[in-house]
Amino acid sequence: MELIRLTTRLTLFTVFLALTALLAGSLGLVETLVRRRIDRAPFARFCFAGASRCLGFRVSTQGTFSRRPVLYVSNHISWSDIPVLGSMVPLRFLSKAEVGRWPVIGWLAKQAGTLFILRGSGKAGQARREMATTLMSGQSVLVFPEGTTTSGVTVLPFHSRLLQAAADAGVEIQPISIGYLRNGHPDHLAPFIGDDEFHHHLVRMLRQPAVEVGIIAHPPVAPTCSNELSELSGELQKTVREGLWQIQAGWPSDREAARPAVIASPDV
């Protein structure tokens, strides 16, 4: 049964990646012909949603996603956080530079407009400015302020420096909690940590029955002056951590699992 499940999902995922690459290439060709940049966020959201289905994720949501440009901050458990969260609302990710070098996936991430940062390079200031520019252009950005993936049991302290981008752009920050459950318990397969390799992790995930993914969109908060960013990052980390614990404590229920993702209207 595991072999059949793996073969089916891997085939679907591979075919979908090929179609996504074809779409990205077509958009690039159109941009060349019309000499104008196309907003790829809606296309990326569609592709992320398709990838999540091919991977067999059972996603449930709670809360309201803002339709205004916001800086999203989320805990980080796995590479799979990206297609799952990217399917919720149009946005751009800030990702570690290593992802950009992954075969196929890295190229697709670039085509989706992902912003990259080289960890430990001292270029956080440059990344912050790029994020602020993106936010001011009307596009939301999502960052993982823990700076690394975790085992999915708790949430590490948030780095506060990149949060300044929201204040620079004059937008709110919306915290998000994401958690993976299998048989009602935190899933031990989902975390992508240590020296694990993408293709090995992907195969292990696809062999097993569908994992449940819970997402909580918490109310947005307004950033204040820079000297209070440390305090704000602590409050955001606490909110995300408590949301993760809520997911692990039994949410989503069957009733909540049937609810679609909600996106706030511009007037909310």
CSV table of C-alpha atoms in Angstrom, one decimal:
chain,number,residue,atom,x,y,z
A,1,MET,CA,0.0,0.0,0.0
A,2,GLU,CA,2.9,2.4,0.8
A,3,LEU,CA,4.4,1.8,-2.6
A,4,ILE,CA,1.2,2.5,-4.4
A,5,ARG,CA,0.6,5.6,-2.4
A,6,LEU,CA,4.2,6.8,-3.0
A,7,THR,CA,4.0,6.1,-6.7
A,8,THR,CA,0.7,7.8,-7.2
A,9,ARG,CA,1.6,10.9,-5.2
A,10,LEU,CA,5.1,11.2,-6.6
A,11,THR,CA,3.7,10.9,-10.2
A,12,LEU,CA,1.1,13.6,-9.5
A,13,PHE,CA,3.6,15.9,-7.9
A,14,THR,CA,6.1,15.5,-10.7
A,15,VAL,CA,3.5,16.1,-13.4
A,16,PHE,CA,2.3,19.2,-11.5
A,17,LEU,CA,5.8,20.5,-11.1
A,18,ALA,CA,6.3,20.2,-14.9
A,19,LEU,CA,3.0,22.0,-15.6
A,20,THR,CA,4.0,24.7,-13.1
A,21,ALA,CA,7.4,25.1,-14.8
A,22,LEU,CA,5.5,25.4,-18.2
A,23,LEU,CA,3.3,28.1,-16.7
A,24,ALA,CA,6.3,30.0,-15.3
A,25,GLY,CA,8.1,29.8,-18.6
A,26,SER,CA,5.0,31.0,-20.4
A,27,LEU,CA,4.6,34.0,-18.1
A,28,GLY,CA,8.3,34.9,-18.7
A,29,LEU,CA,7.7,34.8,-22.5
A,30,VAL,CA,4.6,37.0,-22.2
A,31,GLU,CA,6.6,39.5,-20.1
A,32,THR,CA,9.3,39.6,-22.7
A,33,LEU,CA,6.7,40.2,-25.5
A,34,VAL,CA,4.7,42.9,-23.7
A,35,ARG,CA,7.8,44.3,-21.9
A,36,ARG,CA,5.9,44.5,-18.6
A,37,ARG,CA,6.2,42.6,-15.3
A,38,ILE,CA,3.2,40.4,-14.6
A,39,ASP,CA,2.0,40.0,-11.0
A,40,ARG,CA,2.7,36.4,-10.3
A,41,ALA,CA,1.2,36.2,-6.8
A,42,PRO,CA,-2.2,34.9,-8.0
A,43,PHE,CA,-0.5,32.3,-10.2
A,44,ALA,CA,1.8,31.3,-7.4
A,45,ARG,CA,-1.2,30.8,-5.1
A,46,PHE,CA,-2.9,28.5,-7.6
A,47,CYS,CA,0.3,26.5,-8.0
A,48,PHE,CA,0.9,26.2,-4.2
A,49,ALA,CA,-2.7,25.0,-3.8
A,50,GLY,CA,-2.2,22.3,-6.5
A,51,ALA,CA,1.1,21.2,-5.0
A,52,SER,CA,-0.5,20.8,-1.5
A,53,ARG,CA,-3.2,18.6,-3.0
A,54,CYS,CA,-0.7,16.5,-4.9
A,55,LEU,CA,1.3,16.0,-1.7
A,56,GLY,CA,-1.8,14.8,0.2
A,57,PHE,CA,-2.1,17.5,2.8
A,58,ARG,CA,-5.4,17.9,4.6
A,59,VAL,CA,-5.4,21.6,5.4
A,60,SER,CA,-7.8,23.2,7.9
A,61,THR,CA,-7.9,26.9,8.8
A,62,GLN,CA,-9.1,29.2,11.5
A,63,GLY,CA,-9.1,33.0,11.6
A,64,THR,CA,-9.2,35.7,9.0
A,65,PHE,CA,-6.4,36.5,6.5
A,66,SER,CA,-6.0,40.2,5.7
A,67,ARG,CA,-6.6,41.3,2.1
A,68,ARG,CA,-4.5,44.4,2.8
A,69,PRO,CA,-0.7,44.1,2.3
A,70,VAL,CA,0.7,42.8,5.6
A,71,LEU,CA,3.9,41.3,6.9
A,72,TYR,CA,3.0,37.7,7.8
A,73,VAL,CA,5.1,36.0,10.5
A,74,SER,CA,4.9,32.2,11.1
A,75,ASN,CA,6.6,29.4,12.9
A,76,HIS,CA,8.6,27.2,10.6
A,77,ILE,CA,8.5,23.4,10.6
A,78,SER,CA,9.2,22.2,7.1
A,79,TRP,CA,9.7,23.2,3.5
A,80,SER,CA,6.1,22.2,3.1
A,81,ASP,CA,5.1,25.2,5.1
A,82,ILE,CA,5.7,27.2,1.9
A,83,PRO,CA,3.1,25.5,-0.5
A,84,VAL,CA,0.6,25.2,2.4
A,85,LEU,CA,0.8,28.9,3.5
A,86,GLY,CA,1.3,30.1,-0.1
A,87,SER,CA,-2.1,28.6,-1.0
A,88,MET,CA,-3.9,30.6,1.6
A,89,VAL,CA,-3.5,34.1,0.1
A,90,PRO,CA,-1.3,35.9,-2.5
A,91,LEU,CA,2.1,36.7,-1.0
A,92,ARG,CA,5.8,36.6,-1.4
A,93,PHE,CA,8.2,34.6,0.8
A,94,LEU,CA,11.5,35.5,2.3
A,95,SER,CA,13.6,32.4,2.2
A,96,LYS,CA,17.1,31.3,2.9
A,97,ALA,CA,19.4,31.5,-0.1
A,98,GLU,CA,20.0,27.7,-0.1
A,99,VAL,CA,16.5,27.1,-1.4
A,100,GLY,CA,17.2,29.1,-4.5
A,101,ARG,CA,19.9,26.5,-5.4
A,102,TRP,CA,17.6,23.5,-5.1
A,103,PRO,CA,17.0,21.8,-8.5
A,104,VAL,CA,13.6,22.8,-10.1
A,105,ILE,CA,12.2,23.9,-6.7
A,106,GLY,CA,14.7,26.8,-6.5
A,107,TRP,CA,14.0,28.0,-10.0
A,108,LEU,CA,10.2,27.9,-9.3
A,109,ALA,CA,10.7,29.8,-6.1
A,110,LYS,CA,12.5,32.5,-8.0
A,111,GLN,CA,9.7,32.6,-10.6
A,112,ALA,CA,7.2,33.0,-7.8
A,113,GLY,CA,9.0,36.1,-6.7
A,114,THR,CA,10.6,34.7,-3.5
A,115,LEU,CA,13.0,37.1,-1.8
A,116,PHE,CA,16.2,35.4,-0.6
A,117,ILE,CA,18.6,36.1,2.3
A,118,LEU,CA,22.0,34.5,2.9
A,119,ARG,CA,22.1,33.6,6.6
A,120,GLY,CA,25.0,35.0,8.5
A,121,SER,CA,26.0,37.3,5.7
A,122,GLY,CA,25.1,40.5,7.5
A,123,LYS,CA,22.6,41.4,4.7
A,124,ALA,CA,19.5,41.6,6.9
A,125,GLY,CA,19.4,45.3,6.3
A,126,GLN,CA,19.2,44.8,2.5
A,127,ALA,CA,16.5,42.1,2.9
A,128,ARG,CA,14.5,44.4,5.1
A,129,ARG,CA,14.6,47.2,2.5
A,130,GLU,CA,13.5,44.8,-0.2
A,131,MET,CA,10.7,43.6,2.0
A,132,ALA,CA,9.6,47.1,2.7
A,133,THR,CA,9.6,48.0,-1.0
A,134,THR,CA,7.5,44.9,-1.8
A,135,LEU,CA,5.0,45.8,1.0
A,136,MET,CA,4.7,49.3,-0.2
A,137,SER,CA,4.1,48.0,-3.8
A,138,GLY,CA,0.9,46.4,-2.4
A,139,GLN,CA,2.2,42.8,-2.0
A,140,SER,CA,2.2,40.9,1.3
A,141,VAL,CA,5.4,39.2,2.4
A,142,LEU,CA,5.8,36.2,4.7
A,143,VAL,CA,8.9,35.6,6.9
A,144,PHE,CA,9.8,32.8,9.3
A,145,PRO,CA,11.4,34.9,12.1
A,146,GLU,CA,12.7,31.8,14.0
A,147,GLY,CA,15.4,31.7,11.3
A,148,THR,CA,15.3,27.9,11.1
A,149,THR,CA,12.9,25.0,11.0
A,150,THR,CA,12.0,23.2,14.2
A,151,SER,CA,10.6,19.9,15.5
A,152,GLY,CA,7.1,21.4,15.5
A,153,VAL,CA,6.6,21.0,19.2
A,154,THR,CA,7.2,24.6,20.2
A,155,VAL,CA,8.3,27.9,18.7
A,156,LEU,CA,11.8,29.4,19.0
A,157,PRO,CA,12.4,33.1,19.9
A,158,PHE,CA,11.7,35.4,17.0
A,159,HIS,CA,14.4,37.6,15.5
A,160,SER,CA,13.1,41.1,15.5
A,161,ARG,CA,15.3,42.9,13.0
A,162,LEU,CA,13.3,42.0,9.9
A,163,LEU,CA,10.0,43.1,11.5
A,164,GLN,CA,11.2,46.7,11.0
A,165,ALA,CA,10.2,46.3,7.4
A,166,ALA,CA,6.5,46.5,8.4
A,167,ALA,CA,7.1,49.8,10.2
A,168,ASP,CA,9.1,51.1,7.3
A,169,ALA,CA,6.2,50.3,4.9
A,170,GLY,CA,3.5,51.4,7.2
A,171,VAL,CA,1.7,48.0,7.3
A,172,GLU,CA,0.5,45.7,10.0
A,173,ILE,CA,2.0,42.4,11.0
A,174,GLN,CA,-0.2,39.3,11.0
A,175,PRO,CA,1.0,36.3,13.0
A,176,ILE,CA,0.2,32.7,11.8
A,177,SER,CA,0.5,29.4,13.5
A,178,ILE,CA,1.0,26.2,11.5
A,179,GLY,CA,1.1,22.7,12.9
A,180,TYR,CA,1.1,19.1,11.5
A,181,LEU,CA,-0.9,16.3,13.1
A,182,ARG,CA,-1.0,12.6,12.5
A,183,ASN,CA,-3.5,10.5,14.5
A,184,GLY,CA,-4.2,13.5,16.7
A,185,HIS,CA,-0.5,14.0,17.7
A,186,PRO,CA,2.3,16.2,16.4
A,187,ASP,CA,3.6,14.6,13.3
A,188,HIS,CA,7.2,13.4,13.5
A,189,LEU,CA,7.7,13.1,9.8
A,190,ALA,CA,6.8,16.7,8.8
A,191,PRO,CA,9.7,18.5,10.5
A,192,PHE,CA,12.6,19.2,8.0
A,193,ILE,CA,15.5,19.6,10.3
A,194,GLY,CA,19.2,18.9,10.7
A,195,ASP,CA,21.1,17.5,7.7
A,196,ASP,CA,18.0,16.0,6.1
A,197,GLU,CA,17.8,16.2,2.3
A,198,PHE,CA,14.8,17.4,0.4
A,199,HIS,CA,14.3,14.3,-1.8
A,200,HIS,CA,14.6,11.9,1.1
A,201,HIS,CA,12.2,13.9,3.2
A,202,LEU,CA,9.7,14.1,0.3
A,203,VAL,CA,9.7,10.3,-0.2
A,204,ARG,CA,9.1,9.6,3.5
A,205,MET,CA,6.2,12.1,3.6
A,206,LEU,CA,4.6,10.7,0.5
A,207,ARG,CA,4.8,7.1,1.7
A,208,GLN,CA,2.5,7.7,4.7
A,209,PRO,CA,-1.2,8.5,4.9
A,210,ALA,CA,-2.3,12.2,4.5
A,211,VAL,CA,-1.0,14.5,7.3
A,212,GLU,CA,-3.4,17.0,8.8
A,213,VAL,CA,-2.2,20.6,8.7
A,214,GLY,CA,-3.8,23.2,11.0
A,215,ILE,CA,-3.4,26.9,10.3
A,216,ILE,CA,-4.5,29.8,12.6
A,217,ALA,CA,-4.5,33.3,11.3
A,218,HIS,CA,-4.3,35.6,14.3
A,219,PRO,CA,-5.5,39.2,14.4
A,220,PRO,CA,-3.0,41.7,12.8
A,221,VAL,CA,-1.0,44.1,15.0
A,222,ALA,CA,0.5,47.5,14.2
A,223,PRO,CA,4.2,47.8,14.6
A,224,THR,CA,5.5,50.7,16.7
A,225,CYS,CA,8.9,52.4,16.9
A,226,SER,CA,12.1,50.4,16.3
A,227,ASN,CA,13.2,50.4,20.0
A,228,GLU,CA,10.1,48.4,20.8
A,229,LEU,CA,10.6,45.7,18.2
A,230,SER,CA,12.2,43.3,20.6
A,231,GLU,CA,9.1,43.5,22.9
A,232,LEU,CA,6.8,43.1,19.8
A,233,SER,CA,8.7,40.1,18.6
A,234,GLY,CA,8.3,38.5,22.0
A,235,GLU,CA,4.5,39.1,21.9
A,236,LEU,CA,4.2,37.7,18.3
A,237,GLN,CA,6.3,34.6,19.3
A,238,LYS,CA,4.0,34.0,22.2
A,239,THR,CA,0.9,34.4,20.0
A,240,VAL,CA,2.2,31.9,17.4
A,241,ARG,CA,3.3,29.5,20.1
A,242,GLU,CA,0.0,29.4,21.8
A,243,GLY,CA,-1.7,28.9,18.5
A,244,LEU,CA,0.6,25.9,17.8
A,245,TRP,CA,-0.3,24.5,21.2
A,246,GLN,CA,-4.0,25.0,20.4
A,247,ILE,CA,-3.6,23.0,17.2
A,248,GLN,CA,-1.7,20.2,19.1
A,249,ALA,CA,-4.4,20.1,21.8
A,250,GLY,CA,-7.0,18.8,19.4
A,251,TRP,CA,-7.8,21.5,16.8
A,252,PRO,CA,-8.8,21.2,14.0
A,253,SER,CA,-11.9,19.2,14.8
A,254,ASP,CA,-14.0,17.6,12.1
A,255,ARG,CA,-16.3,20.6,12.1
A,256,GLU,CA,-13.5,23.1,11.8
A,257,ALA,CA,-11.7,21.0,9.2
A,258,ALA,CA,-14.6,21.5,6.8
A,259,ARG,CA,-14.3,25.3,7.0
A,260,PRO,CA,-12.6,27.0,4.0
A,261,ALA,CA,-9.9,29.6,4.5
A,262,VAL,CA,-11.3,33.1,5.1
A,263,ILE,CA,-9.8,36.2,3.7
A,264,ALA,CA,-10.8,39.6,5.1
A,265,SER,CA,-12.4,42.2,2.9
A,266,PRO,CA,-10.4,45.5,2.5
A,267,ASP,CA,-12.8,47.1,5.0
A,268,VAL,CA,-12.2,44.6,7.8
